[in-house]
Amino acid sequence: MANQATGLTHIIKAAGYSYKGLSAARQHEAAFRRGMVVTVLAIILAVWLDVGAIARILLIGSVALVMIVEILNSAIEAVVDRIGSEHHELSGRAKDMGSAAVSLAIVLALFVWVRSYGSISADERRLLTDFLFILRFPIRAYLYILTARLYKQQGTE
């Protein structure tokens, strides 16, 4: 291991590997792509809402945590799939645990957002409800398109 990068070279290489990982998640994981849409909308809402700095950090951090756990779950699934396609109890357990981690992160994010919803003013609550009502149509359309693409890809493989 004499050729290991150090200092600035190490940081640059690590950033490149991180970019490759994000690109792979975006390219190969439909759940990651859907999560990115939700994350962008959540960040916009968190910035728009009249909440304190700590609440804003919690709102954004909770959705970021979901994305982080989703990437880790995808990595676990990729490693398990690489090891072999035959069914094995430990492989199933690893995938189930990864899925459970994602679910727990989502529950935590929902808790943070629901709790924060109670701390905003009635006018903001009304505007937020109207905004989410309007957004449900393009979000549904986007999810239908992603689902159709996924089924199309599965049919061609």
mmCIF file of C-alpha atoms in Angstrom:
data_model
loop_
_atom_site.group_PDB
_atom_site.id
_atom_site.type_symbol
_atom_site.label_atom_id
_atom_site.label_comp_id
_atom_site.label_asym_id
_atom_site.label_seq_id
_atom_site.Cartn_x
_atom_site.Cartn_y
_atom_site.Cartn_z
ATOM 1 C CA MET A 1 0.000 0.000 0.000
ATOM 2 C CA ALA A 2 2.899 2.351 -0.655
ATOM 3 C CA ASN A 3 1.018 4.154 -3.449
ATOM 4 C CA GLN A 4 -1.868 5.377 -1.302
ATOM 5 C CA ALA A 5 -2.805 8.999 -1.908
ATOM 6 C CA THR A 6 -2.452 11.450 0.947
ATOM 7 C CA GLY A 7 -3.392 15.044 1.602
ATOM 8 C CA LEU A 8 -5.142 16.967 -1.145
ATOM 9 C CA THR A 9 -4.791 14.111 -3.648
ATOM 10 C CA HIS A 10 -6.665 11.818 -1.259
ATOM 11 C CA ILE A 11 -9.468 14.370 -0.840
ATOM 12 C CA ILE A 12 -9.801 14.842 -4.606
ATOM 13 C CA LYS A 13 -9.903 11.082 -5.222
ATOM 14 C CA ALA A 14 -12.450 10.601 -2.426
ATOM 15 C CA ALA A 15 -14.649 13.323 -3.935
ATOM 16 C CA GLY A 16 -14.449 11.552 -7.300
ATOM 17 C CA TYR A 17 -15.491 8.236 -5.754
ATOM 18 C CA SER A 18 -18.377 9.968 -3.984
ATOM 19 C CA TYR A 19 -19.532 11.500 -7.256
ATOM 20 C CA LYS A 20 -19.366 8.074 -8.933
ATOM 21 C CA GLY A 21 -21.450 6.626 -6.100
ATOM 22 C CA LEU A 22 -24.103 9.330 -6.393
ATOM 23 C CA SER A 23 -24.176 8.890 -10.168
ATOM 24 C CA ALA A 24 -24.583 5.125 -9.796
ATOM 25 C CA ALA A 25 -27.432 5.592 -7.313
ATOM 26 C CA ARG A 26 -29.154 8.048 -9.644
ATOM 27 C CA GLN A 27 -28.691 5.795 -12.652
ATOM 28 C CA HIS A 28 -29.575 2.415 -11.133
ATOM 29 C CA GLU A 29 -31.944 3.091 -8.233
ATOM 30 C CA ALA A 30 -35.517 4.287 -8.862
ATOM 31 C CA ALA A 31 -36.058 4.802 -5.123
ATOM 32 C CA PHE A 32 -33.090 7.173 -5.066
ATOM 33 C CA ARG A 33 -34.462 9.188 -7.983
ATOM 34 C CA ARG A 34 -37.884 9.478 -6.322
ATOM 35 C CA GLY A 35 -36.190 10.406 -3.068
ATOM 36 C CA MET A 36 -34.237 13.171 -4.782
ATOM 37 C CA VAL A 37 -37.487 14.768 -5.974
ATOM 38 C CA VAL A 38 -38.895 14.638 -2.445
ATOM 39 C CA THR A 39 -35.610 15.931 -1.004
ATOM 40 C CA VAL A 40 -35.487 18.940 -3.334
ATOM 41 C CA LEU A 41 -39.120 19.803 -2.544
ATOM 42 C CA ALA A 42 -38.485 19.350 1.188
ATOM 43 C CA ILE A 43 -35.438 21.618 1.109
ATOM 44 C CA ILE A 44 -37.427 24.301 -0.724
ATOM 45 C CA LEU A 45 -40.213 24.029 1.865
ATOM 46 C CA ALA A 46 -37.769 24.057 4.786
ATOM 47 C CA VAL A 47 -36.160 27.244 3.485
ATOM 48 C CA TRP A 48 -39.556 28.850 2.820
ATOM 49 C CA LEU A 49 -41.133 28.024 6.201
ATOM 50 C CA ASP A 50 -40.789 30.523 9.014
ATOM 51 C CA VAL A 51 -39.062 28.235 11.499
ATOM 52 C CA GLY A 52 -35.938 28.662 13.576
ATOM 53 C CA ALA A 53 -32.488 27.626 12.438
ATOM 54 C CA ILE A 54 -32.503 24.422 14.496
ATOM 55 C CA ALA A 55 -35.899 23.367 13.128
ATOM 56 C CA ARG A 56 -34.735 24.104 9.578
ATOM 57 C CA ILE A 57 -31.596 22.006 10.122
ATOM 58 C CA LEU A 58 -33.730 19.154 11.482
ATOM 59 C CA LEU A 59 -36.147 19.364 8.541
ATOM 60 C CA ILE A 60 -33.389 19.277 5.934
ATOM 61 C CA GLY A 61 -31.258 16.813 7.893
ATOM 62 C CA SER A 62 -34.107 14.340 8.269
ATOM 63 C CA VAL A 63 -34.677 14.063 4.514
ATOM 64 C CA ALA A 64 -30.918 13.985 3.890
ATOM 65 C CA LEU A 65 -30.695 11.069 6.330
ATOM 66 C CA VAL A 66 -33.303 9.164 4.314
ATOM 67 C CA MET A 67 -31.194 9.619 1.180
ATOM 68 C CA ILE A 68 -28.007 8.531 2.974
ATOM 69 C CA VAL A 69 -29.663 5.385 4.301
ATOM 70 C CA GLU A 70 -31.160 4.694 0.850
ATOM 71 C CA ILE A 71 -27.665 4.791 -0.679
ATOM 72 C CA LEU A 72 -26.330 2.444 2.026
ATOM 73 C CA ASN A 73 -29.255 0.076 1.447
ATOM 74 C CA SER A 74 -28.542 0.082 -2.286
ATOM 75 C CA ALA A 75 -24.883 -0.686 -1.575
ATOM 76 C CA ILE A 76 -25.875 -3.635 0.628
ATOM 77 C CA GLU A 77 -28.193 -4.953 -2.076
ATOM 78 C CA ALA A 78 -25.488 -4.589 -4.741
ATOM 79 C CA VAL A 79 -22.955 -6.522 -2.655
ATOM 80 C CA VAL A 80 -25.457 -9.277 -1.871
ATOM 81 C CA ASP A 81 -26.434 -9.543 -5.546
ATOM 82 C CA ARG A 82 -22.752 -9.650 -6.528
ATOM 83 C CA ILE A 83 -22.077 -12.558 -4.170
ATOM 84 C CA GLY A 84 -24.676 -14.753 -5.841
ATOM 85 C CA SER A 85 -28.188 -14.962 -7.195
ATOM 86 C CA GLU A 86 -29.200 -18.078 -5.254
ATOM 87 C CA HIS A 87 -31.476 -17.557 -2.282
ATOM 88 C CA HIS A 88 -29.692 -17.616 1.062
ATOM 89 C CA GLU A 89 -31.117 -16.768 4.465
ATOM 90 C CA LEU A 90 -28.277 -14.361 5.307
ATOM 91 C CA SER A 91 -28.636 -12.563 1.973
ATOM 92 C CA GLY A 92 -32.342 -12.096 2.584
ATOM 93 C CA ARG A 93 -31.694 -10.940 6.123
ATOM 94 C CA ALA A 94 -29.133 -8.350 4.958
ATOM 95 C CA LYS A 95 -31.533 -6.956 2.355
ATOM 96 C CA ASP A 96 -34.427 -6.901 4.836
ATOM 97 C CA MET A 97 -32.308 -5.074 7.412
ATOM 98 C CA GLY A 98 -31.304 -2.479 4.829
ATOM 99 C CA SER A 99 -34.948 -1.985 3.928
ATOM 100 C CA ALA A 100 -35.853 -1.670 7.613
ATOM 101 C CA ALA A 101 -33.182 1.021 8.036
ATOM 102 C CA VAL A 102 -34.703 3.019 5.171
ATOM 103 C CA SER A 103 -38.171 2.644 6.698
ATOM 104 C CA LEU A 104 -36.958 3.848 10.100
ATOM 105 C CA ALA A 105 -35.268 6.870 8.506
ATOM 106 C CA ILE A 106 -38.522 7.705 6.691
ATOM 107 C CA VAL A 107 -40.525 7.404 9.929
ATOM 108 C CA LEU A 108 -38.036 9.710 11.660
ATOM 109 C CA ALA A 109 -38.286 12.259 8.832
ATOM 110 C CA LEU A 110 -42.085 12.136 8.944
ATOM 111 C CA PHE A 111 -42.012 12.645 12.713
ATOM 112 C CA VAL A 112 -39.732 15.691 12.360
ATOM 113 C CA TRP A 113 -41.895 17.203 9.608
ATOM 114 C CA VAL A 114 -45.208 16.543 11.395
ATOM 115 C CA ARG A 115 -43.806 17.973 14.622
ATOM 116 C CA SER A 116 -42.533 21.062 12.794
ATOM 117 C CA TYR A 117 -45.883 21.492 11.040
ATOM 118 C CA GLY A 118 -47.417 22.262 14.418
ATOM 119 C CA SER A 119 -44.946 25.087 15.059
ATOM 120 C CA ILE A 120 -45.745 27.164 11.965
ATOM 121 C CA SER A 121 -48.424 29.829 11.788
ATOM 122 C CA ALA A 122 -51.974 29.134 10.593
ATOM 123 C CA ASP A 123 -51.408 31.225 7.444
ATOM 124 C CA GLU A 124 -48.267 29.272 6.572
ATOM 125 C CA ARG A 125 -50.078 26.024 7.284
ATOM 126 C CA ARG A 126 -52.844 26.998 4.879
ATOM 127 C CA LEU A 127 -50.326 28.016 2.181
ATOM 128 C CA LEU A 128 -48.362 24.811 2.704
ATOM 129 C CA THR A 129 -51.503 22.695 2.409
ATOM 130 C CA ASP A 130 -52.466 24.476 -0.826
ATOM 131 C CA PHE A 131 -48.925 24.099 -2.179
ATOM 132 C CA LEU A 132 -48.859 20.364 -1.424
ATOM 133 C CA PHE A 133 -52.308 19.924 -2.970
ATOM 134 C CA ILE A 134 -51.113 21.563 -6.191
ATOM 135 C CA LEU A 135 -47.881 19.539 -6.193
ATOM 136 C CA ARG A 136 -49.603 16.186 -5.874
ATOM 137 C CA PHE A 137 -50.506 16.112 -9.574
ATOM 138 C CA PRO A 138 -47.010 16.588 -11.047
ATOM 139 C CA ILE A 139 -45.556 14.275 -8.393
ATOM 140 C CA ARG A 140 -48.054 11.548 -9.289
ATOM 141 C CA ALA A 141 -47.299 12.020 -12.988
ATOM 142 C CA TYR A 142 -43.568 11.772 -12.298
ATOM 143 C CA LEU A 143 -44.027 8.595 -10.236
ATOM 144 C CA TYR A 144 -46.198 7.038 -12.958
ATOM 145 C CA ILE A 145 -43.528 7.811 -15.562
ATOM 146 C CA LEU A 146 -40.793 6.298 -13.373
ATOM 147 C CA THR A 147 -42.908 3.205 -12.742
ATOM 148 C CA ALA A 148 -43.632 2.782 -16.459
ATOM 149 C CA ARG A 149 -39.918 3.066 -17.239
ATOM 150 C CA LEU A 150 -39.098 0.495 -14.566
ATOM 151 C CA TYR A 151 -41.632 -1.986 -15.956
ATOM 152 C CA LYS A 152 -40.333 -1.361 -19.461
ATOM 153 C CA GLN A 153 -36.741 -2.013 -18.318
ATOM 154 C CA GLN A 154 -37.760 -5.205 -16.517
ATOM 155 C CA GLY A 155 -39.569 -6.416 -19.619
ATOM 156 C CA THR A 156 -36.499 -5.958 -21.819
ATOM 157 C CA GLU A 157 -34.001 -7.664 -19.486
#
